[in-house]
XYZ file of C-alpha atoms in Angstrom:
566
model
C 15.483 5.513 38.358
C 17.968 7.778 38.855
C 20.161 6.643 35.884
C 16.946 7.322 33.986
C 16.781 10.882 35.300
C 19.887 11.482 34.598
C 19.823 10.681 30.747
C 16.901 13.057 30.093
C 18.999 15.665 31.667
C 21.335 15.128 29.783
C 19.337 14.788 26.351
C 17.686 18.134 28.154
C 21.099 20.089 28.276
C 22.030 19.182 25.224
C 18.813 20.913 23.319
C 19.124 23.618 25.620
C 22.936 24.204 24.512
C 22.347 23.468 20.489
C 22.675 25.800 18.128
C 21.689 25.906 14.417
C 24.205 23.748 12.514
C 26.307 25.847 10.372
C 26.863 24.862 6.543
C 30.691 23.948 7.126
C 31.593 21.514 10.239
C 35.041 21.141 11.415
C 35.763 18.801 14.750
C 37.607 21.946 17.099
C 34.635 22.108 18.184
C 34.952 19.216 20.646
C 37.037 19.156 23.684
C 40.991 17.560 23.100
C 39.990 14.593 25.789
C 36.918 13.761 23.585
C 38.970 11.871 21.390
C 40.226 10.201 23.657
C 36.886 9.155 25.663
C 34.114 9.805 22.972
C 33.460 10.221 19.418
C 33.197 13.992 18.364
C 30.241 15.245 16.017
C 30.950 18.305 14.630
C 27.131 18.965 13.446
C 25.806 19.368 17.015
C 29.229 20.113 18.690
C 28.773 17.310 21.164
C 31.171 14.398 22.173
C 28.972 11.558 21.850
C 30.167 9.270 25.354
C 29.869 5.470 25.611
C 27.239 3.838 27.884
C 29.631 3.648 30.770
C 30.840 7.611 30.885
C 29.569 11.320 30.548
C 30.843 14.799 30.841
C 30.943 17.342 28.242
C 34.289 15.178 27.086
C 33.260 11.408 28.383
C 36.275 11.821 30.822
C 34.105 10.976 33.510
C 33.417 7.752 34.445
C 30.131 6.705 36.026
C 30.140 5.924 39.797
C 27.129 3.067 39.069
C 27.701 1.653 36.077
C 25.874 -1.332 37.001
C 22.263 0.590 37.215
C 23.339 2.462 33.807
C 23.972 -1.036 31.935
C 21.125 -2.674 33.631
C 18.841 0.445 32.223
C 19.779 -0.047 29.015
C 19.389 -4.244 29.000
C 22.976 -4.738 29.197
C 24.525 -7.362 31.262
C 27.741 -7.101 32.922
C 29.849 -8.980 30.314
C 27.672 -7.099 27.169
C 27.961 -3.586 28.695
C 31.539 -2.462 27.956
C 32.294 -5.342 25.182
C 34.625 -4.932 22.453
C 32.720 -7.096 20.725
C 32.046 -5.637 16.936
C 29.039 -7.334 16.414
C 26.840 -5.412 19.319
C 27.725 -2.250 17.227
C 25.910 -1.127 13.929
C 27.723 -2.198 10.233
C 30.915 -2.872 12.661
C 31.442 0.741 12.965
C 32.563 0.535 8.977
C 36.200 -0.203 10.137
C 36.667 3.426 11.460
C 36.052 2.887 15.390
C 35.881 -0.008 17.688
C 32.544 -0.872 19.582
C 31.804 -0.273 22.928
C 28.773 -2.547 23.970
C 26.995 -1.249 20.959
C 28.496 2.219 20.912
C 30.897 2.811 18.006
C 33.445 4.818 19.357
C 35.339 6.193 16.238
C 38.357 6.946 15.251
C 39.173 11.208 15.242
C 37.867 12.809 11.962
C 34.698 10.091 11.440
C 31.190 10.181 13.705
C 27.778 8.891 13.771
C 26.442 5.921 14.776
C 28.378 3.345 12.843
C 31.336 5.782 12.011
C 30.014 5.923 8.548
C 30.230 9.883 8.394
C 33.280 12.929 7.981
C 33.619 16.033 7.013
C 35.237 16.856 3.125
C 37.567 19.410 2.184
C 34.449 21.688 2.152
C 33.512 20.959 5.358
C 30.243 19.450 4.466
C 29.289 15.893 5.481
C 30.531 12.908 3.340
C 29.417 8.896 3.557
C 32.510 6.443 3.858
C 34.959 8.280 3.092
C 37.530 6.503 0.788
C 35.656 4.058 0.680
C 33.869 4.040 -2.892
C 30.002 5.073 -1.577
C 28.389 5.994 -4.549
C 24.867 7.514 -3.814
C 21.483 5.357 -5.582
C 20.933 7.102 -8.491
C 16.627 6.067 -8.451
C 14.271 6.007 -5.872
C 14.063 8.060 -3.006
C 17.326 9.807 -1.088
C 16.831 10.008 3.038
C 18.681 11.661 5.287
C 19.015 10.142 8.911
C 19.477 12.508 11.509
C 22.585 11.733 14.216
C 20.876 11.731 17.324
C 23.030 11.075 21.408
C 23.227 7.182 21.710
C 20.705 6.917 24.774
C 17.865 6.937 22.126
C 19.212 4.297 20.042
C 23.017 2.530 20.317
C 23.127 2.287 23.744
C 20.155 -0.139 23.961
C 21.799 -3.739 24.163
C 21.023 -5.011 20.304
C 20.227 -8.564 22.012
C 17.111 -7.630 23.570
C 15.772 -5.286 21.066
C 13.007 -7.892 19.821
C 12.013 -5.835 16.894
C 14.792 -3.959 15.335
C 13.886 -2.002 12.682
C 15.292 0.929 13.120
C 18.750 -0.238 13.436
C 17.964 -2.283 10.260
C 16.545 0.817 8.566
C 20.039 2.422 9.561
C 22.040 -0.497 8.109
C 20.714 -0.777 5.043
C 20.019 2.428 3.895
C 23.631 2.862 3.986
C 24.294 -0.153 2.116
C 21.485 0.563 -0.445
C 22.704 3.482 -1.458
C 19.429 5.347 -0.388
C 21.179 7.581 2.799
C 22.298 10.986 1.939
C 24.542 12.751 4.158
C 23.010 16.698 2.244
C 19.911 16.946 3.900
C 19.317 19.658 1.219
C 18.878 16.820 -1.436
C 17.222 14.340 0.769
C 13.118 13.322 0.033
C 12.949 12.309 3.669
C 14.472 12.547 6.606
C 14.882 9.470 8.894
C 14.624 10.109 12.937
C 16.480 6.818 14.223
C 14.703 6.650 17.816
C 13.601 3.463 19.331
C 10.379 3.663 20.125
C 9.308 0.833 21.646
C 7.678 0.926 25.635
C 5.925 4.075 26.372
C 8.808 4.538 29.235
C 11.733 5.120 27.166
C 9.290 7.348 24.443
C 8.120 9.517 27.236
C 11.568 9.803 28.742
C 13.295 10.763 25.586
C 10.747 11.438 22.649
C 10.243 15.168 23.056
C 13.392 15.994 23.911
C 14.506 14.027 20.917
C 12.350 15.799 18.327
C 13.096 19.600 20.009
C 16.621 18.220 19.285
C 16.447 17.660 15.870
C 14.314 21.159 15.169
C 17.313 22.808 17.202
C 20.068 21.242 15.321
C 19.021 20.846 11.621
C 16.669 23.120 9.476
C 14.746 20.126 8.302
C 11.977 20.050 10.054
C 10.610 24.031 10.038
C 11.855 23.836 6.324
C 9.328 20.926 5.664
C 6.101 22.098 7.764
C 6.919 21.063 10.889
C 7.968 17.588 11.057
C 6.099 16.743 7.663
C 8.682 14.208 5.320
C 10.231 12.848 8.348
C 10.086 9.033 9.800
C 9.790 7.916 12.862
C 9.315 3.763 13.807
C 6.763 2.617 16.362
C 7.077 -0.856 16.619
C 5.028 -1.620 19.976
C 1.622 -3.647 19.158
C -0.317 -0.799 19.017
C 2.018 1.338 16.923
C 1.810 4.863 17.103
C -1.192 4.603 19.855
C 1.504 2.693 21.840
C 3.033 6.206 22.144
C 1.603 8.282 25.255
C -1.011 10.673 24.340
C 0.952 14.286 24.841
C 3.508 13.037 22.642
C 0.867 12.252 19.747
C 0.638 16.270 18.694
C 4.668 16.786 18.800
C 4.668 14.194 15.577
C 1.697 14.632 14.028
C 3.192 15.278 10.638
C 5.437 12.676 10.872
C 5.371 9.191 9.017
C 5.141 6.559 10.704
C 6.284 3.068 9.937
C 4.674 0.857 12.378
C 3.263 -3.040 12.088
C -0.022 -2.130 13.519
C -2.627 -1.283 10.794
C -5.671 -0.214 12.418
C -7.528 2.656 10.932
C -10.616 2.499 12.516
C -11.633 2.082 15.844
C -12.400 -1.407 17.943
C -15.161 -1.296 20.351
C -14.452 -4.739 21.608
C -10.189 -4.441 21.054
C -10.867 -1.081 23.245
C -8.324 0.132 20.245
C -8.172 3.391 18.582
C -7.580 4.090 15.380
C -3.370 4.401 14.542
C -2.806 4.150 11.502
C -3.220 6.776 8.877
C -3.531 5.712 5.625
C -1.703 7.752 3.142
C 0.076 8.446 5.471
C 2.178 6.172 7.833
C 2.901 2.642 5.927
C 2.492 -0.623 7.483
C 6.079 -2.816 7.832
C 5.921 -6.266 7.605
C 7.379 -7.310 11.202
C 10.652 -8.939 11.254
C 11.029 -12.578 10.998
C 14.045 -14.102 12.084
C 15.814 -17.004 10.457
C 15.145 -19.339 13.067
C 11.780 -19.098 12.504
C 9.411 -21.460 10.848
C 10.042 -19.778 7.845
C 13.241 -21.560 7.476
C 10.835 -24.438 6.387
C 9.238 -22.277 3.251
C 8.353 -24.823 0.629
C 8.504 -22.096 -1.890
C 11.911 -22.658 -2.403
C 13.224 -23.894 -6.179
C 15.172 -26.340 -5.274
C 13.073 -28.041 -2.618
C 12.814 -31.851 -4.049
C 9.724 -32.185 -2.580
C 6.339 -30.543 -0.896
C 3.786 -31.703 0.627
C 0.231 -31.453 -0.889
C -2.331 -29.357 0.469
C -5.309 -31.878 1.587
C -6.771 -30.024 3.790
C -8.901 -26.339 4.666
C -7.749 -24.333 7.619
C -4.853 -24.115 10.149
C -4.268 -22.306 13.599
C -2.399 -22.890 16.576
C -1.939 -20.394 19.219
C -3.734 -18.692 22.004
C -7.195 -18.623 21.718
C -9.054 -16.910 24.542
C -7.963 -13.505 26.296
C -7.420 -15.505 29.930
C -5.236 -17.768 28.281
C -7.172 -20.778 29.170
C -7.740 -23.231 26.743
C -11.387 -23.581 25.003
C -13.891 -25.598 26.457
C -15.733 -27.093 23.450
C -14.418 -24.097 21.518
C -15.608 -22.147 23.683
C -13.809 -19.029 26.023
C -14.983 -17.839 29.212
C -16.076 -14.118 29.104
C -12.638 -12.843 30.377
C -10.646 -10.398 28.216
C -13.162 -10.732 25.488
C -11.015 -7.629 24.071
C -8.061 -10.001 23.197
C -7.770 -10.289 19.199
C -10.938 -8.068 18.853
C -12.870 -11.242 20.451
C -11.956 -12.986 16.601
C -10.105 -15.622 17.913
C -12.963 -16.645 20.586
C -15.168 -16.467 17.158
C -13.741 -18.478 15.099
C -13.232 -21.790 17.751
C -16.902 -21.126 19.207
C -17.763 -22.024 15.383
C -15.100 -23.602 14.164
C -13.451 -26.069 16.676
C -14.562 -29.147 15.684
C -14.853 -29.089 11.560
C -13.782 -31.996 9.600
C -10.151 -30.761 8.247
C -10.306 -27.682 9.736
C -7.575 -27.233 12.438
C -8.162 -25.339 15.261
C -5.933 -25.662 18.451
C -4.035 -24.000 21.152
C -0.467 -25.759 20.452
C 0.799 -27.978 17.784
C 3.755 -30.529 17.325
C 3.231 -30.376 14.140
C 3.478 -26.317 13.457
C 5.811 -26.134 10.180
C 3.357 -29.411 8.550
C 0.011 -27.453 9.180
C 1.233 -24.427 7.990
C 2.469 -26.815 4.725
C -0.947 -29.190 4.643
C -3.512 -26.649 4.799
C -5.139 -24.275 1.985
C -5.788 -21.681 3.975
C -4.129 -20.309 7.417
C -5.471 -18.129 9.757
C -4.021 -15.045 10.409
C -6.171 -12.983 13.677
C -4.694 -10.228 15.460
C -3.762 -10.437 19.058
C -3.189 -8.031 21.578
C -2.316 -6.001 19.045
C -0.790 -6.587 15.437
C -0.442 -9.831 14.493
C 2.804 -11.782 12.514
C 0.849 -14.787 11.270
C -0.238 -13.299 7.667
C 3.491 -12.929 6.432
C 4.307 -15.967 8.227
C 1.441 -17.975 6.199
C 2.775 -16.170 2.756
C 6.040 -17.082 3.914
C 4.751 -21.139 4.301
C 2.729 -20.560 0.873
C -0.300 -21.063 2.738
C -3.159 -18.333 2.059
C -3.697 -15.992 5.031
C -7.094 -15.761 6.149
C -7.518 -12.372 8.041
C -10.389 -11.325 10.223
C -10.562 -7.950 12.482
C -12.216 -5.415 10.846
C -10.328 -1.987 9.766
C -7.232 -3.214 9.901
C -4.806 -3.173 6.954
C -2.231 -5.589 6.421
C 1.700 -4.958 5.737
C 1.641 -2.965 2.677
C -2.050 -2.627 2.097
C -3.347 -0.455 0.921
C -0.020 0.016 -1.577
C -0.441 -3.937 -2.189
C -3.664 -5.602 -3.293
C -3.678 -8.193 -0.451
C -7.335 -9.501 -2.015
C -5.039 -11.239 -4.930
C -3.839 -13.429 -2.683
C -5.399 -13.561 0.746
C -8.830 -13.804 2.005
C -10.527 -11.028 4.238
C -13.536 -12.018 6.306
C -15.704 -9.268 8.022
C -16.210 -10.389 11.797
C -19.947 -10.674 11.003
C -19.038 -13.572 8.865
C -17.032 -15.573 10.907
C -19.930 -17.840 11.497
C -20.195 -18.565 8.293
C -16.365 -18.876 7.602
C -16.896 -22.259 6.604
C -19.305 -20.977 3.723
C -17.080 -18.073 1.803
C -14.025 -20.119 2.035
C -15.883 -23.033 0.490
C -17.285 -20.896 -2.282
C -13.713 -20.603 -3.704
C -13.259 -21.960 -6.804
C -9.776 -24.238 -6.975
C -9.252 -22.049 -10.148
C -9.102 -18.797 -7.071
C -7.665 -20.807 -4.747
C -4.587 -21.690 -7.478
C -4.207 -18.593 -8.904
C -4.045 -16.992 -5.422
C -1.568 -19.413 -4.544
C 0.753 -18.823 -7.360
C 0.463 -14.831 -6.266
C 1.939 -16.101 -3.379
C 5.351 -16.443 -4.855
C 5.780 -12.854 -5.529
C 3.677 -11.651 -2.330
C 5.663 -13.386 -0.144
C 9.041 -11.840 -1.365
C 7.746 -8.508 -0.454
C 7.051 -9.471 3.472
C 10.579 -10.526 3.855
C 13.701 -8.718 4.689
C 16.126 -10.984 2.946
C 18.394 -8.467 1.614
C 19.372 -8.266 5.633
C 18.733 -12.031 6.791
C 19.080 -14.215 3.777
C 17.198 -16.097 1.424
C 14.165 -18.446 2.239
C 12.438 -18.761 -0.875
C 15.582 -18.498 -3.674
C 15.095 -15.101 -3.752
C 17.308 -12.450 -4.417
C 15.717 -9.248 -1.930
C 15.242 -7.605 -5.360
C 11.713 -7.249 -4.139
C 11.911 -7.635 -0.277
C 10.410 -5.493 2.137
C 12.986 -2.871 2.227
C 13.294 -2.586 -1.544
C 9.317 -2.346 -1.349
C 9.669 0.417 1.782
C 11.782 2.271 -0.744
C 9.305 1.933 -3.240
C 6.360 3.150 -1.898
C 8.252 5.833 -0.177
C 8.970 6.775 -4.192
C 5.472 6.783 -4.788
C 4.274 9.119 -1.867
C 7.042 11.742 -3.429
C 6.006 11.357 -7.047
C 2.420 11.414 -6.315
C 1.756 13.285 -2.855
C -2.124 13.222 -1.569
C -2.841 9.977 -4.125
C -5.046 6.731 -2.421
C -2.069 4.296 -2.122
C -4.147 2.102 -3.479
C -4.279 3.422 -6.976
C -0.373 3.071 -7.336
C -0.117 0.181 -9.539
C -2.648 2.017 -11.875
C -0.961 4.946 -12.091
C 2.993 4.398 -12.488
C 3.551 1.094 -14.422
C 7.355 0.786 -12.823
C 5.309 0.760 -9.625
C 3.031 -2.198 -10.990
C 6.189 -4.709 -12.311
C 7.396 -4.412 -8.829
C 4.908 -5.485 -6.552
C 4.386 -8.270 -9.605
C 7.765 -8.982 -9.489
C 8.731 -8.241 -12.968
C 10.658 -5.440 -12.649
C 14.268 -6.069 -13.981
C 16.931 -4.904 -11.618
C 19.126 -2.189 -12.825
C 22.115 -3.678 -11.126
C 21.352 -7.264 -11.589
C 20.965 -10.297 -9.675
C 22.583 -10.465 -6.042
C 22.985 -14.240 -4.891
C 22.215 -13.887 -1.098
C 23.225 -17.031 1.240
C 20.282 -19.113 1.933
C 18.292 -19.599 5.577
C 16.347 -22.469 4.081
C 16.983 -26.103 5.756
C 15.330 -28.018 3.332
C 16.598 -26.770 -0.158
C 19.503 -28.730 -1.528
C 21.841 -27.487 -4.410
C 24.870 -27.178 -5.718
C 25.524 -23.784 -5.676
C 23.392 -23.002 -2.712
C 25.735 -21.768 0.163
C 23.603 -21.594 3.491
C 24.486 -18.882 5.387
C 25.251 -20.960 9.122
C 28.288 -23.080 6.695
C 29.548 -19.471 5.471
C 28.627 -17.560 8.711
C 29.910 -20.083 11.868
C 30.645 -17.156 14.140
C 27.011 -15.256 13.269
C 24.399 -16.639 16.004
C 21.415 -17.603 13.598
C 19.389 -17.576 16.334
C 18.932 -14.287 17.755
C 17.312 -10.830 15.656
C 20.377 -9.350 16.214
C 22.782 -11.742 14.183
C 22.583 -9.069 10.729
C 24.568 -6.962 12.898
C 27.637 -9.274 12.103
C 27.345 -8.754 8.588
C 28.175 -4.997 7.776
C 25.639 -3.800 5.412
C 23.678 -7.019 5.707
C 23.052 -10.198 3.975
C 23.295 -8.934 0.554
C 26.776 -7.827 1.345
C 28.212 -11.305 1.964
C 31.657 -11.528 3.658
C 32.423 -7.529 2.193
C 33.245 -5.949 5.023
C 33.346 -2.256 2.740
C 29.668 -1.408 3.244
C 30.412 0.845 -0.208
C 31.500 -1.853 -1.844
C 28.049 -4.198 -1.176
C 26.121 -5.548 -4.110
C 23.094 -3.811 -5.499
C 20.175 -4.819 -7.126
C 18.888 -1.430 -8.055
C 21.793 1.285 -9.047
């Protein structure tokens, strides 16, 4: 606890002591021992200290650094590592890591060493290094926060890592600015992700940012900027006095509830228009390794059968009794789950079940899969699209990843809980001609629920189209068209429409991406565990070994990665 304290001091005195950042930065402004101890950013005059140390120039070792490391998931081996890939893009070659703090080299700062100052004193991207700024879409700034909201957190047990993945590849997109002046949005890179560490640092974070950088008075008070909530509930998972600090903000969450569950005992979240629903991240370990919508995939097996689950079905955990729950924790999934084995348990080919042996050959046998929500947002609808099995989703007012932006009805079936008793019935009345042509959707759907450009390919695609590239495109569309429905995009901006159908041509081409797929064979496949033997394939956190990402191959110059849009 007190290690706890002590960091929201700290992130206290440091918004107390900020002043307005002037146009020109130069790095006097740090103490000489700095260098030595810390990494020096000249926007907010603060030496930035690794996990370990603190003082106003890091000289100062801490007297537990046990309790610090422990506070921040660390172990004792992880906490002080020099191992590169705990630290974001590999600190671009400017800095060595410090269990996940970059600690750069004098002249370069931020979180991955990516940033210095010009001749004019004004904030540049990889220096010297050939970054050349996208010249479409939208251009985001990301605001250099201290590390205890973001680097210092041991990258192995962050379970859902989007922002650091937002902070990768926005560099390695082209889409990061370092002129906030020019920028569309503005990016706050916080990890929000237990209500502890958003209560402990959240405010202090965003009086921060309005103390540092003009930003966020300029644009209406917080209004353009991004903040990630990726806790099951998303932006209710935040505690409620911190709900009014970032009410203009955007959120980018997985949760899409906008309407209130009696039975879930949720509130509404999300706001669509708004905040955007993310697809959550899938790691290649997953079952979508197995993705029979791969080219080059000799053979698939035929779908014979209607509908597929396996998981937890009732709220105490207890398995069904003749489908049905006890009254415990009805609230679990919105009571859907409970539904749908009361009345479906026992149908001829219709699988319903708790666990399966046989996960990755349901997912490929059945026509339909269902996709519930749990105790909060649920992964199975991109996994399904993913499988090329058609996600069957249930709980009322609750939007799925990309929807409204995406017309999830082309290839996914939603069923009002009143219906679920009669599942059975509006599935059946789906003519094979639906059921095929929603099927073929699939193909293009799925490419859009999939970070690839960061992971690798699963289907032989190319993250022309993958969820990032699709985060960057509806971001496009909420500048070009502010107030519109989302959900009239694709009928009012035609480049908008070839996208999310996946016939846009790239500007930059096609990007051959190393493939996580274990049953595609080829030629000039290269799977990325034969080109990657030191990356651990296993955990979320293995992108960080690849600078930039997936797209960028073995290129360690993050300036220098492939694009598919210029």
């Amino acid at each position: 606890m007190s290690v706890i304290i002590f960091n929201i001091l700290a992130l206290t005195l440091f918004v107390k002591t900020c002043t307005p950042t002037p146009v020109v930065f130069n790095f006097s402004s740090c103490p000489e021992l700095c260098y030595e101890h810390g990494t020096c950013n000249p926007e907010t005059k603060r030496c930035e200290c690794p996990l370990v140390r603190h003082g106003f120039d890091c000289s100062i070792p801490l007297s537990d650094p046990n309790s610090q490391c422990k506070a921040y998931s660390h172990n004792s081996k992880s906490c002080d590592s020099r191992d590169k890939t705990l630290c974001l893009n590999s600190c671009n070659g400017q800095g060595w890591c410090e269990g996940g703090f970059c600690h750069c080299k004098p002249g370069f700062y931020g979180a991955d060493c990516s940033l210095s100052t010009g001749a004019d004193g004004r904030p540049q991207l990889l220096a010297g290094q050939g970054y050349v700024p996208r010249r479409e879409g939208p251009k985001i700034y990301v605001y250099e926060l201290p590390p205890l909201t973001n680097t210092w957190v041991y990258i192995a047990r962050v379970d859902r890592p989007l922002v650091q993945l937002l902070m990768q590849r926005l560099l390695s997109s082209g889409v990061r600015t370092a002129n906030g002046d020019e920028a569309d949005y503005f990016f706050i890179p916080f990890l929000i992700r237990t209500r502890t560490h958003a209560a402990g640092h959240l405010a202090a974070t965003l009086h921060y940012v309005r103390q540092h950088w003009p930003w966020w008075e300029r644009h209406g008070g917080g209004h353009r900027h991004l903040l990630v909530a990726t806790g099951d509930l998303g932006r209710r998972g935040l505690p409620a006095e911190l709900l009014p600090l970032s009410e203009n903000c955007t959120f980018l969450t997985h949760w899409g509830l906008h309407a209130s569950h009696a039975i879930g005992r949720w509130e509404a979240s999300h706001r669509p228009g708004k905040d955007i629903v993310v697809p959550p991240l899938t790691n290649p370990d997953d079952i979508i390794v197995y993705s029979p919508l791969h080219p080059l995939i000799r053979r698939t097996h035929d779908r014979t059968k209607e509908l597929f689950f396996a998981g937890r079905i009732c709220g105490d955990n207890q398995k069904p009794v003749n489908g049905t729950c006890s009254d415990k924790r009805r609230d679990y999934s919105g009571n859907t789950r409970q539904q749908v084995s009361q009345h479906h348990w026992n149908r001829t080919h219709w699988t319903i079940t708790t666990q399966s042996q046989g996960y990755v050959l349901g997912l490929s046998t059945h026509k339909f899969c269902l996709a519930p929500t749990g105790g909060g947002y649920g992964r199975r609808s991109v996994q399904a699209l993913i499988m090329g099995c058609i996600p069957v989703t249930l709980t009322d007012g609750v939007h799925q990843p990309f929807e409204p932006e995406l017309r999830w009805a082309d290839f996914s079936v939603s069923v009002p809980e009143r219906d679920i008793g009669r599942l059975h019935e509006v599935l059946g009345a789906l003519s094979e001609a639906r059921i095929e042509t929603m099927q073929e959707r699939i193909r293009c759907a799925a490419q859009h629920m999939y970070f690839s450009s960061t992971f690798g390919e699963v289907m032989g695609e190319d993250g022309r189209y993958d969820a990032f590239e699709t985060l960057m495109e509806v971001l496009r569309m909420r500048r070009d068209y502010p107030g519109v429905d989302p959900s009239q995009y694709t009928a009012l901006d035609k480049r908008f429409a070839d996208f999310v159908n996946c016939q846009l041509e790239p500007t930059g081409g096609r990007v051959p991406l190393c493939t996580q797929n274990r049953l595609a064979k080829g030629d000039d496949l290269h799977h990325c565990r034969e080109s990657y033997m030191q990356v651990p394939m296993r955990w979320m956190h293995m992108f960080y070994s690849w600078p930039g990402g997936a797209v960028c191959g073995k290129n360690p110059n993050v300036a220098k990665c492939p694009r598919s849009w210029l």
